Amino acid sequence: MNETAGAPIASGAASEGGTGPGGVIEIRDLHKSFGSNEVLRGIDFHVEAGEVVCVIGPSGSGKSTLLRCVNLLEQPSAGTVRVAGAEITDPDVDIDAVRRRIGMVFQSFNLFPHLTALGNVTIAQRKVLRRGKAEADRVAREVLGRVGLADKVGSYPAQLSGGQQQRVAIARALAMGPEVMLFDEPTSALDPELVGDVLGVMRELAEEGMTMLVVTHEMGFAREAADRVVFMDGGVVVEEGPPSQVIADPRHERTRAFLSRVLNPAAGTES
Ligand SMILES: Nc1ncnc2c1ncn2[C@@H]1O[C@H](COP(=O)(O)OP(=O)(O)OP(=O)(O)O)[C@@H](O)[C@H]1O
Ligand SMILES: [Mg+2]
């Protein structure tokens, strides 16, 4: 009954680069309400293959809800979201197949405390992708090396710094071979001196051509690494464009007010 919606995302053969027109992520008129609270009020934007898009905006503006709608951790109330050519808002979509193609990194790392770095990076490969142990270990060592943790494969989360734990979480997502990576304030739980290593890994991923949608308060990262910046406020996209425009020369007063709070935190109380 629904071969078109399920097919592209369910079929591994149709993957590499098979993103179709409109980009890897395409969001149209997305709405999300929690009870009477309309948190997303008609969001439109897209992320092209290889693009890095940073989403910025005040607390409560709906940034996390937006990311969660993109991998169906939240069910949108209205509108469409397409990921890699498949409409994930179709009720018949294979959600697990969608999620296998989307890597997600949260503020809290959510590592299994009883597993080593290697164990944390192999478990989903084994259970979800059904890779054998040797193959999963090989991939895990490779991605842990990419995030600078080749010497920490045997360490447990409690033996790692926050920045190292977050890099394990990034490696865990990369091990699944995602077509797109979503990051939700990946550095905001970290001590300031640990932020740089995580951002460095994200910069490298961006340079390697990974498609990335990143919610962040790190304006330096957005300025350098983003192809586009999306400023959200009150559940809508207020403005979007290259960082040289949105961050350096914003058009809208709301964007200017937000940026002045973020760039001069001492002058205000905004987180
Ligand atoms: N599961 C939920 N149930 C009810 N309300 C929710 C839920 N998730 C989010 N909200 C509400 O949606 C609004 C937007 O939340 P969201 O987490 O998307 O904001 P945000 O932009 O990510 O903020 P922050 O910068 O603080 O992370 C808030 O008013 C929040 O209380
Ligand atoms: Mg959030």
PDB file of C-alpha atoms and ligand atoms in Angstrom:
ATOM      1  CA  MET A   1       0.000   0.000   0.000  1.00  0.00           C
ATOM      2  CA  ASN A   2       2.803   2.338   0.714  1.00  0.00           C
ATOM      3  CA  GLU A   3       5.825   1.257  -1.219  1.00  0.00           C
ATOM      4  CA  THR A   4       6.896   4.778  -2.158  1.00  0.00           C
ATOM      5  CA  ALA A   5       7.234   6.200   1.331  1.00  0.00           C
ATOM      6  CA  GLY A   6       9.001   3.220   2.823  1.00  0.00           C
ATOM      7  CA  ALA A   7      11.179   2.164  -0.073  1.00  0.00           C
ATOM      8  CA  PRO A   8      13.959   4.714  -0.350  1.00  0.00           C
ATOM      9  CA  ILE A   9      14.791   4.746   3.308  1.00  0.00           C
ATOM     10  CA  ALA A  10      14.378   1.024   3.873  1.00  0.00           C
ATOM     11  CA  SER A  11      16.614   0.022   1.001  1.00  0.00           C
ATOM     12  CA  GLY A  12      20.310   0.162   1.750  1.00  0.00           C
ATOM     13  CA  ALA A  13      21.034   0.056  -1.967  1.00  0.00           C
ATOM     14  CA  ALA A  14      19.321   3.376  -2.494  1.00  0.00           C
ATOM     15  CA  SER A  15      21.415   5.183   0.051  1.00  0.00           C
ATOM     16  CA  GLU A  16      24.730   6.827  -0.895  1.00  0.00           C
ATOM     17  CA  GLY A  17      23.908  10.240  -2.211  1.00  0.00           C
ATOM     18  CA  GLY A  18      20.361   9.200  -3.043  1.00  0.00           C
ATOM     19  CA  THR A  19      18.909  12.235  -1.415  1.00  0.00           C
ATOM     20  CA  GLY A  20      16.726  13.340  -4.273  1.00  0.00           C
ATOM     21  CA  PRO A  21      15.740  16.924  -4.928  1.00  0.00           C
ATOM     22  CA  GLY A  22      15.397  19.313  -2.019  1.00  0.00           C
ATOM     23  CA  GLY A  23      18.267  18.171   0.129  1.00  0.00           C
ATOM     24  CA  VAL A  24      19.034  15.662   2.821  1.00  0.00           C
ATOM     25  CA  ILE A  25      16.575  17.299   5.205  1.00  0.00           C
ATOM     26  CA  GLU A  26      13.552  19.156   3.966  1.00  0.00           C
ATOM     27  CA  ILE A  27      11.116  20.679   6.426  1.00  0.00           C
ATOM     28  CA  ARG A  28       7.864  22.206   5.215  1.00  0.00           C
ATOM     29  CA  ASP A  29       5.361  24.091   7.314  1.00  0.00           C
ATOM     30  CA  LEU A  30       6.239  22.068  10.386  1.00  0.00           C
ATOM     31  CA  HIS A  31       4.018  22.544  13.410  1.00  0.00           C
ATOM     32  CA  LYS A  32       4.286  20.961  16.819  1.00  0.00           C
ATOM     33  CA  SER A  33       2.042  21.546  19.793  1.00  0.00           C
ATOM     34  CA  PHE A  34       2.188  20.178  23.290  1.00  0.00           C
ATOM     35  CA  GLY A  35      -1.405  20.500  24.439  1.00  0.00           C
ATOM     36  CA  SER A  36      -2.342  24.109  23.816  1.00  0.00           C
ATOM     37  CA  ASN A  37       1.305  25.211  23.624  1.00  0.00           C
ATOM     38  CA  GLU A  38       2.230  25.610  19.950  1.00  0.00           C
ATOM     39  CA  VAL A  39       6.008  25.288  20.068  1.00  0.00           C
ATOM     40  CA  LEU A  40       6.732  25.114  16.322  1.00  0.00           C
ATOM     41  CA  ARG A  41       4.537  27.432  14.291  1.00  0.00           C
ATOM     42  CA  GLY A  42       5.314  26.719  10.659  1.00  0.00           C
ATOM     43  CA  ILE A  43       8.981  25.965  10.097  1.00  0.00           C
ATOM     44  CA  ASP A  44      10.425  25.774   6.583  1.00  0.00           C
ATOM     45  CA  PHE A  45      13.985  25.042   5.724  1.00  0.00           C
ATOM     46  CA  HIS A  46      16.264  22.491   4.156  1.00  0.00           C
ATOM     47  CA  VAL A  47      19.750  21.128   4.547  1.00  0.00           C
ATOM     48  CA  GLU A  48      21.636  20.134   1.413  1.00  0.00           C
ATOM     49  CA  ALA A  49      24.103  17.267   1.181  1.00  0.00           C
ATOM     50  CA  GLY A  50      27.394  18.301   2.742  1.00  0.00           C
ATOM     51  CA  GLU A  51      25.965  21.437   4.277  1.00  0.00           C
ATOM     52  CA  VAL A  52      26.427  22.518   7.879  1.00  0.00           C
ATOM     53  CA  VAL A  53      23.431  24.421   9.186  1.00  0.00           C
ATOM     54  CA  CYS A  54      23.535  25.913  12.667  1.00  0.00           C
ATOM     55  CA  VAL A  55      20.299  26.687  14.482  1.00  0.00           C
ATOM     56  CA  ILE A  56      20.498  29.450  17.069  1.00  0.00           C
ATOM     57  CA  GLY A  57      17.847  31.108  19.191  1.00  0.00           C
ATOM     58  CA  PRO A  58      16.704  31.800  22.726  1.00  0.00           C
ATOM     59  CA  SER A  59      15.822  29.156  25.274  1.00  0.00           C
ATOM     60  CA  GLY A  60      12.353  27.787  24.633  1.00  0.00           C
ATOM     61  CA  SER A  61      12.239  28.870  20.989  1.00  0.00           C
ATOM     62  CA  GLY A  62      11.745  25.255  19.851  1.00  0.00           C
ATOM     63  CA  LYS A  63      15.239  24.290  18.658  1.00  0.00           C
ATOM     64  CA  SER A  64      15.353  20.921  20.400  1.00  0.00           C
ATOM     65  CA  THR A  65      11.768  20.182  19.438  1.00  0.00           C
ATOM     66  CA  LEU A  66      12.701  20.853  15.812  1.00  0.00           C
ATOM     67  CA  LEU A  67      15.609  18.392  15.937  1.00  0.00           C
ATOM     68  CA  ARG A  68      13.459  15.838  17.724  1.00  0.00           C
ATOM     69  CA  CYS A  69      10.849  16.102  14.964  1.00  0.00           C
ATOM     70  CA  VAL A  70      13.550  15.368  12.382  1.00  0.00           C
ATOM     71  CA  ASN A  71      14.212  11.916  13.813  1.00  0.00           C
ATOM     72  CA  LEU A  72      10.693  11.351  15.120  1.00  0.00           C
ATOM     73  CA  LEU A  73      11.532  11.481  18.784  1.00  0.00           C
ATOM     74  CA  GLU A  74       8.559  13.833  18.585  1.00  0.00           C
ATOM     75  CA  GLN A  75       5.644  13.353  16.219  1.00  0.00           C
ATOM     76  CA  PRO A  76       4.989  16.597  14.336  1.00  0.00           C
ATOM     77  CA  SER A  77       1.445  17.965  14.632  1.00  0.00           C
ATOM     78  CA  ALA A  78       1.379  19.129  11.003  1.00  0.00           C
ATOM     79  CA  GLY A  79       3.664  19.666   8.048  1.00  0.00           C
ATOM     80  CA  THR A  80       6.173  17.407   6.372  1.00  0.00           C
ATOM     81  CA  VAL A  81       9.730  16.366   7.068  1.00  0.00           C
ATOM     82  CA  ARG A  82      11.719  14.544   4.442  1.00  0.00           C
ATOM     83  CA  VAL A  83      15.034  12.922   5.261  1.00  0.00           C
ATOM     84  CA  ALA A  84      17.162  11.494   2.479  1.00  0.00           C
ATOM     85  CA  GLY A  85      14.209  11.542   0.114  1.00  0.00           C
ATOM     86  CA  ALA A  86      11.757   9.737   2.388  1.00  0.00           C
ATOM     87  CA  GLU A  87       8.831  11.469   3.981  1.00  0.00           C
ATOM     88  CA  ILE A  88       9.253  10.542   7.614  1.00  0.00           C
ATOM     89  CA  THR A  89       5.984  12.186   8.516  1.00  0.00           C
ATOM     90  CA  ASP A  90       4.188   9.536   6.471  1.00  0.00           C
ATOM     91  CA  PRO A  91       2.332   7.388   9.006  1.00  0.00           C
ATOM     92  CA  ASP A  92       3.577   4.210   7.326  1.00  0.00           C
ATOM     93  CA  VAL A  93       7.250   5.118   7.419  1.00  0.00           C
ATOM     94  CA  ASP A  94       9.710   2.644   8.890  1.00  0.00           C
ATOM     95  CA  ILE A  95      10.914   4.773  11.801  1.00  0.00           C
ATOM     96  CA  ASP A  96      13.800   2.503  12.677  1.00  0.00           C
ATOM     97  CA  ALA A  97      15.073   2.628   9.112  1.00  0.00           C
ATOM     98  CA  VAL A  98      14.910   6.430   9.216  1.00  0.00           C
ATOM     99  CA  ARG A  99      16.768   6.640  12.492  1.00  0.00           C
ATOM    100  CA  ARG A 100      19.533   4.380  11.225  1.00  0.00           C
ATOM    101  CA  ARG A 101      20.403   7.097   8.733  1.00  0.00           C
ATOM    102  CA  ILE A 102      20.408   9.949  11.238  1.00  0.00           C
ATOM    103  CA  GLY A 103      23.097  10.311  13.879  1.00  0.00           C
ATOM    104  CA  MET A 104      22.032  12.233  16.959  1.00  0.00           C
ATOM    105  CA  VAL A 105      24.270  13.783  19.594  1.00  0.00           C
ATOM    106  CA  PHE A 106      22.659  15.356  22.654  1.00  0.00           C
ATOM    107  CA  GLN A 107      23.849  17.694  25.359  1.00  0.00           C
ATOM    108  CA  SER A 108      23.930  14.769  27.790  1.00  0.00           C
ATOM    109  CA  PHE A 109      26.044  11.979  26.404  1.00  0.00           C
ATOM    110  CA  ASN A 110      23.853   9.057  27.557  1.00  0.00           C
ATOM    111  CA  LEU A 111      26.639   6.503  27.464  1.00  0.00           C
ATOM    112  CA  PHE A 112      26.164   3.128  29.118  1.00  0.00           C
ATOM    113  CA  PRO A 113      28.202   3.390  32.343  1.00  0.00           C
ATOM    114  CA  HIS A 114      28.901  -0.345  32.485  1.00  0.00           C
ATOM    115  CA  LEU A 115      30.404  -0.463  28.988  1.00  0.00           C
ATOM    116  CA  THR A 116      33.807   0.750  27.839  1.00  0.00           C
ATOM    117  CA  ALA A 117      34.162   3.301  25.062  1.00  0.00           C
ATOM    118  CA  LEU A 118      34.549   0.384  22.673  1.00  0.00           C
ATOM    119  CA  GLY A 119      31.442  -1.300  24.102  1.00  0.00           C
ATOM    120  CA  ASN A 120      29.414   1.874  23.811  1.00  0.00           C
ATOM    121  CA  VAL A 121      30.390   2.279  20.171  1.00  0.00           C
ATOM    122  CA  THR A 122      29.796  -1.356  19.200  1.00  0.00           C
ATOM    123  CA  ILE A 123      26.486  -2.120  20.911  1.00  0.00           C
ATOM    124  CA  ALA A 124      24.131  -0.484  18.418  1.00  0.00           C
ATOM    125  CA  GLN A 125      26.201  -1.712  15.510  1.00  0.00           C
ATOM    126  CA  ARG A 126      25.702  -5.259  16.779  1.00  0.00           C
ATOM    127  CA  LYS A 127      22.055  -4.977  17.824  1.00  0.00           C
ATOM    128  CA  VAL A 128      20.654  -2.655  15.163  1.00  0.00           C
ATOM    129  CA  LEU A 129      22.941  -3.228  12.172  1.00  0.00           C
ATOM    130  CA  ARG A 130      23.633  -6.861  13.173  1.00  0.00           C
ATOM    131  CA  ARG A 131      27.330  -6.500  12.514  1.00  0.00           C
ATOM    132  CA  GLY A 132      29.583  -9.288  13.770  1.00  0.00           C
ATOM    133  CA  LYS A 133      31.914  -8.607  16.679  1.00  0.00           C
ATOM    134  CA  ALA A 134      35.088  -8.307  14.623  1.00  0.00           C
ATOM    135  CA  GLU A 135      33.516  -5.884  12.163  1.00  0.00           C
ATOM    136  CA  ALA A 136      31.862  -3.801  14.897  1.00  0.00           C
ATOM    137  CA  ASP A 137      35.160  -3.604  16.805  1.00  0.00           C
ATOM    138  CA  ARG A 138      37.030  -2.580  13.678  1.00  0.00           C
ATOM    139  CA  VAL A 139      34.540   0.206  12.914  1.00  0.00           C
ATOM    140  CA  ALA A 140      34.518   1.314  16.568  1.00  0.00           C
ATOM    141  CA  ARG A 141      38.310   1.589  16.708  1.00  0.00           C
ATOM    142  CA  GLU A 142      38.296   3.539  13.471  1.00  0.00           C
ATOM    143  CA  VAL A 143      35.684   6.086  14.600  1.00  0.00           C
ATOM    144  CA  LEU A 144      37.186   6.375  18.088  1.00  0.00           C
ATOM    145  CA  GLY A 145      40.462   7.171  16.341  1.00  0.00           C
ATOM    146  CA  ARG A 146      38.735   9.824  14.254  1.00  0.00           C
ATOM    147  CA  VAL A 147      37.525  11.588  17.394  1.00  0.00           C
ATOM    148  CA  GLY A 148      40.976  11.402  18.975  1.00  0.00           C
ATOM    149  CA  LEU A 149      40.292   8.594  21.445  1.00  0.00           C
ATOM    150  CA  ALA A 150      42.316   5.709  20.039  1.00  0.00           C
ATOM    151  CA  ASP A 151      43.992   5.339  23.429  1.00  0.00           C
ATOM    152  CA  LYS A 152      40.700   5.301  25.378  1.00  0.00           C
ATOM    153  CA  VAL A 153      38.906   2.335  23.816  1.00  0.00           C
ATOM    154  CA  GLY A 154      39.090   0.387  27.076  1.00  0.00           C
ATOM    155  CA  SER A 155      38.017   3.239  29.366  1.00  0.00           C
ATOM    156  CA  TYR A 156      34.636   3.405  31.074  1.00  0.00           C
ATOM    157  CA  PRO A 157      32.623   6.647  30.939  1.00  0.00           C
ATOM    158  CA  ALA A 158      33.441   7.428  34.582  1.00  0.00           C
ATOM    159  CA  GLN A 159      37.128   7.354  33.647  1.00  0.00           C
ATOM    160  CA  LEU A 160      36.653   9.910  30.852  1.00  0.00           C
ATOM    161  CA  SER A 161      36.249  13.681  30.932  1.00  0.00           C
ATOM    162  CA  GLY A 162      32.991  15.194  29.739  1.00  0.00           C
ATOM    163  CA  GLY A 163      34.605  16.185  26.466  1.00  0.00           C
ATOM    164  CA  GLN A 164      35.931  12.672  25.965  1.00  0.00           C
ATOM    165  CA  GLN A 165      32.515  11.198  26.780  1.00  0.00           C
ATOM    166  CA  GLN A 166      30.898  13.477  24.243  1.00  0.00           C
ATOM    167  CA  ARG A 167      33.440  12.397  21.649  1.00  0.00           C
ATOM    168  CA  VAL A 168      32.553   8.759  22.402  1.00  0.00           C
ATOM    169  CA  ALA A 169      28.919   9.735  21.810  1.00  0.00           C
ATOM    170  CA  ILE A 170      29.893  11.269  18.456  1.00  0.00           C
ATOM    171  CA  ALA A 171      31.865   8.124  17.574  1.00  0.00           C
ATOM    172  CA  ARG A 172      28.861   5.986  18.515  1.00  0.00           C
ATOM    173  CA  ALA A 173      26.718   7.954  16.055  1.00  0.00           C
ATOM    174  CA  LEU A 174      29.375   7.846  13.318  1.00  0.00           C
ATOM    175  CA  ALA A 175      29.759   4.084  13.668  1.00  0.00           C
ATOM    176  CA  MET A 176      26.258   3.676  12.272  1.00  0.00           C
ATOM    177  CA  GLY A 177      27.272   5.352   9.003  1.00  0.00           C
ATOM    178  CA  PRO A 178      24.670   8.136   9.147  1.00  0.00           C
ATOM    179  CA  GLU A 179      23.848  10.334   6.166  1.00  0.00           C
ATOM    180  CA  VAL A 180      23.221  13.284   8.417  1.00  0.00           C
ATOM    181  CA  MET A 181      24.220  14.206  11.947  1.00  0.00           C
ATOM    182  CA  LEU A 182      22.027  16.183  14.321  1.00  0.00           C
ATOM    183  CA  PHE A 183      23.677  17.893  17.273  1.00  0.00           C
ATOM    184  CA  ASP A 184      21.689  19.472  20.106  1.00  0.00           C
ATOM    185  CA  GLU A 185      23.959  21.784  22.094  1.00  0.00           C
ATOM    186  CA  PRO A 186      26.703  19.166  22.212  1.00  0.00           C
ATOM    187  CA  THR A 187      29.072  21.351  24.216  1.00  0.00           C
ATOM    188  CA  SER A 188      26.788  23.158  26.616  1.00  0.00           C
ATOM    189  CA  ALA A 189      27.221  20.632  29.455  1.00  0.00           C
ATOM    190  CA  LEU A 190      31.013  20.823  29.212  1.00  0.00           C
ATOM    191  CA  ASP A 191      33.537  22.780  31.203  1.00  0.00           C
ATOM    192  CA  PRO A 192      34.864  25.593  29.010  1.00  0.00           C
ATOM    193  CA  GLU A 193      38.293  24.045  28.572  1.00  0.00           C
ATOM    194  CA  LEU A 194      36.736  20.853  27.164  1.00  0.00           C
ATOM    195  CA  VAL A 195      34.564  22.547  24.560  1.00  0.00           C
ATOM    196  CA  GLY A 196      37.351  23.039  22.037  1.00  0.00           C
ATOM    197  CA  ASP A 197      38.103  19.343  21.519  1.00  0.00           C
ATOM    198  CA  VAL A 198      34.467  18.541  20.773  1.00  0.00           C
ATOM    199  CA  LEU A 199      34.095  21.502  18.418  1.00  0.00           C
ATOM    200  CA  GLY A 200      37.359  20.454  16.757  1.00  0.00           C
ATOM    201  CA  VAL A 201      35.916  17.010  16.009  1.00  0.00           C
ATOM    202  CA  MET A 202      32.753  18.625  14.654  1.00  0.00           C
ATOM    203  CA  ARG A 203      34.810  20.941  12.439  1.00  0.00           C
ATOM    204  CA  GLU A 204      36.678  17.973  11.028  1.00  0.00           C
ATOM    205  CA  LEU A 205      33.414  16.191  10.289  1.00  0.00           C
ATOM    206  CA  ALA A 206      32.167  19.284   8.515  1.00  0.00           C
ATOM    207  CA  GLU A 207      35.371  19.496   6.469  1.00  0.00           C
ATOM    208  CA  GLU A 208      34.991  15.841   5.510  1.00  0.00           C
ATOM    209  CA  GLY A 209      31.625  16.704   4.006  1.00  0.00           C
ATOM    210  CA  MET A 210      29.241  15.363   6.641  1.00  0.00           C
ATOM    211  CA  THR A 211      25.778  16.875   6.440  1.00  0.00           C
ATOM    212  CA  MET A 212      25.129  18.473   9.817  1.00  0.00           C
ATOM    213  CA  LEU A 213      22.278  20.236  11.575  1.00  0.00           C
ATOM    214  CA  VAL A 214      23.647  21.765  14.759  1.00  0.00           C
ATOM    215  CA  VAL A 215      21.817  23.570  17.548  1.00  0.00           C
ATOM    216  CA  THR A 216      24.471  25.597  19.310  1.00  0.00           C
ATOM    217  CA  HIS A 217      25.230  28.664  21.358  1.00  0.00           C
ATOM    218  CA  GLU A 218      28.831  28.585  20.145  1.00  0.00           C
ATOM    219  CA  MET A 219      28.812  31.569  17.830  1.00  0.00           C
ATOM    220  CA  GLY A 220      32.486  31.101  16.968  1.00  0.00           C
ATOM    221  CA  PHE A 221      31.716  27.623  15.668  1.00  0.00           C
ATOM    222  CA  ALA A 222      28.653  28.829  13.779  1.00  0.00           C
ATOM    223  CA  ARG A 223      30.639  31.656  12.224  1.00  0.00           C
ATOM    224  CA  GLU A 224      33.464  29.423  11.035  1.00  0.00           C
ATOM    225  CA  ALA A 225      31.845  26.090  10.306  1.00  0.00           C
ATOM    226  CA  ALA A 226      28.287  26.859   9.220  1.00  0.00           C
ATOM    227  CA  ASP A 227      27.285  27.271   5.621  1.00  0.00           C
ATOM    228  CA  ARG A 228      24.034  28.737   6.885  1.00  0.00           C
ATOM    229  CA  VAL A 229      22.693  29.947  10.190  1.00  0.00           C
ATOM    230  CA  VAL A 230      19.002  29.726  11.091  1.00  0.00           C
ATOM    231  CA  PHE A 231      17.758  32.031  13.832  1.00  0.00           C
ATOM    232  CA  MET A 232      14.590  30.784  15.550  1.00  0.00           C
ATOM    233  CA  ASP A 233      12.427  32.648  17.996  1.00  0.00           C
ATOM    234  CA  GLY A 234       8.946  31.805  19.246  1.00  0.00           C
ATOM    235  CA  GLY A 235       8.660  28.681  17.091  1.00  0.00           C
ATOM    236  CA  VAL A 236       9.375  30.343  13.751  1.00  0.00           C
ATOM    237  CA  VAL A 237      12.461  30.955  11.644  1.00  0.00           C
ATOM    238  CA  VAL A 238      13.043  34.679  11.966  1.00  0.00           C
ATOM    239  CA  GLU A 239      15.935  34.791   9.526  1.00  0.00           C
ATOM    240  CA  GLU A 240      18.442  32.545   7.853  1.00  0.00           C
ATOM    241  CA  GLY A 241      21.477  33.031   5.716  1.00  0.00           C
ATOM    242  CA  PRO A 242      25.252  32.743   5.716  1.00  0.00           C
ATOM    243  CA  PRO A 243      26.911  33.480   9.058  1.00  0.00           C
ATOM    244  CA  SER A 244      28.436  36.614   7.577  1.00  0.00           C
ATOM    245  CA  GLN A 245      24.920  37.937   7.317  1.00  0.00           C
ATOM    246  CA  VAL A 246      22.902  36.431  10.187  1.00  0.00           C
ATOM    247  CA  ILE A 247      25.626  36.718  12.821  1.00  0.00           C
ATOM    248  CA  ALA A 248      27.673  39.634  11.575  1.00  0.00           C
ATOM    249  CA  ASP A 249      24.917  41.776  10.098  1.00  0.00           C
ATOM    250  CA  PRO A 250      21.463  40.546  11.176  1.00  0.00           C
ATOM    251  CA  ARG A 251      18.410  42.079   9.540  1.00  0.00           C
ATOM    252  CA  HIS A 252      15.916  41.594  12.323  1.00  0.00           C
ATOM    253  CA  GLU A 253      15.787  43.315  15.659  1.00  0.00           C
ATOM    254  CA  ARG A 254      15.020  40.023  17.436  1.00  0.00           C
ATOM    255  CA  THR A 255      18.179  38.491  15.993  1.00  0.00           C
ATOM    256  CA  ARG A 256      20.235  41.498  17.006  1.00  0.00           C
ATOM    257  CA  ALA A 257      18.859  41.392  20.558  1.00  0.00           C
ATOM    258  CA  PHE A 258      19.574  37.675  20.898  1.00  0.00           C
ATOM    259  CA  LEU A 259      23.102  37.986  19.531  1.00  0.00           C
ATOM    260  CA  SER A 260      23.982  40.864  21.772  1.00  0.00           C
ATOM    261  CA  ARG A 261      22.904  38.769  24.785  1.00  0.00           C
ATOM    262  CA  VAL A 262      24.882  35.734  23.627  1.00  0.00           C
ATOM    263  CA  LEU A 263      27.963  37.631  22.536  1.00  0.00           C
ATOM    264  CA  ASN A 264      28.041  39.837  25.656  1.00  0.00           C
ATOM    265  CA  PRO A 265      26.783  37.490  28.371  1.00  0.00           C
ATOM    266  CA  ALA A 266      28.118  39.732  31.114  1.00  0.00           C
ATOM    267  CA  ALA A 267      25.647  42.394  30.071  1.00  0.00           C
ATOM    268  CA  GLY A 268      22.563  40.197  30.541  1.00  0.00           C
ATOM    269  CA  THR A 269      21.194  37.048  32.132  1.00  0.00           C
ATOM    270  CA  GLU A 270      20.296  34.951  29.080  1.00  0.00           C
ATOM    271  CA  SER A 271      21.807  31.468  29.216  1.00  0.00           C
TER     272      SER A 271
HETATM  273  N1  LIG B   1       7.798  16.852  25.752  1.00  0.00           N
HETATM  274  C1  LIG B   1       7.311  18.079  26.005  1.00  0.00           C
HETATM  275  N2  LIG B   1       6.119  18.260  26.587  1.00  0.00           N
HETATM  276  C2  LIG B   1       5.613  19.497  26.801  1.00  0.00           C
HETATM  277  N3  LIG B   1       6.236  20.632  26.454  1.00  0.00           N
HETATM  278  C3  LIG B   1       7.433  20.519  25.856  1.00  0.00           C
HETATM  279  C4  LIG B   1       8.024  19.259  25.594  1.00  0.00           C
HETATM  280  N4  LIG B   1       9.225  19.458  24.980  1.00  0.00           N
HETATM  281  C5  LIG B   1       9.353  20.801  24.890  1.00  0.00           C
HETATM  282  N5  LIG B   1       8.283  21.434  25.402  1.00  0.00           N
HETATM  283  C6  LIG B   1       8.084  22.893  25.437  1.00  0.00           C
HETATM  284  O1  LIG B   1       8.394  23.398  24.161  1.00  0.00           O
HETATM  285  C7  LIG B   1       9.031  24.656  24.230  1.00  0.00           C
HETATM  286  C8  LIG B   1      10.289  24.635  23.415  1.00  0.00           C
HETATM  287  O2  LIG B   1      11.190  23.717  23.997  1.00  0.00           O
HETATM  288  P1  LIG B   1      12.560  23.319  23.299  1.00  0.00           P
HETATM  289  O3  LIG B   1      13.206  22.348  24.205  1.00  0.00           O
HETATM  290  O4  LIG B   1      12.322  22.886  21.907  1.00  0.00           O
HETATM  291  O5  LIG B   1      13.317  24.725  23.315  1.00  0.00           O
HETATM  292  P2  LIG B   1      14.836  25.040  22.975  1.00  0.00           P
HETATM  293  O6  LIG B   1      14.837  26.113  21.945  1.00  0.00           O
HETATM  294  O7  LIG B   1      15.566  23.789  22.641  1.00  0.00           O
HETATM  295  O8  LIG B   1      15.372  25.652  24.351  1.00  0.00           O
HETATM  296  P3  LIG B   1      16.823  25.499  25.060  1.00  0.00           P
HETATM  297  O9  LIG B   1      17.720  26.501  24.386  1.00  0.00           O
HETATM  298  O10 LIG B   1      16.553  25.892  26.486  1.00  0.00           O
HETATM  299  O11 LIG B   1      17.279  24.102  24.918  1.00  0.00           O
HETATM  300  C9  LIG B   1       9.226  24.929  25.708  1.00  0.00           C
HETATM  301  O12 LIG B   1       8.196  25.799  26.113  1.00  0.00           O
HETATM  302  C10 LIG B   1       9.068  23.581  26.346  1.00  0.00           C
HETATM  303  O13 LIG B   1       8.565  23.697  27.642  1.00  0.00           O
HETATM  304 MG    MG B   2      17.121  22.741  23.550  1.00  0.00          MG
END
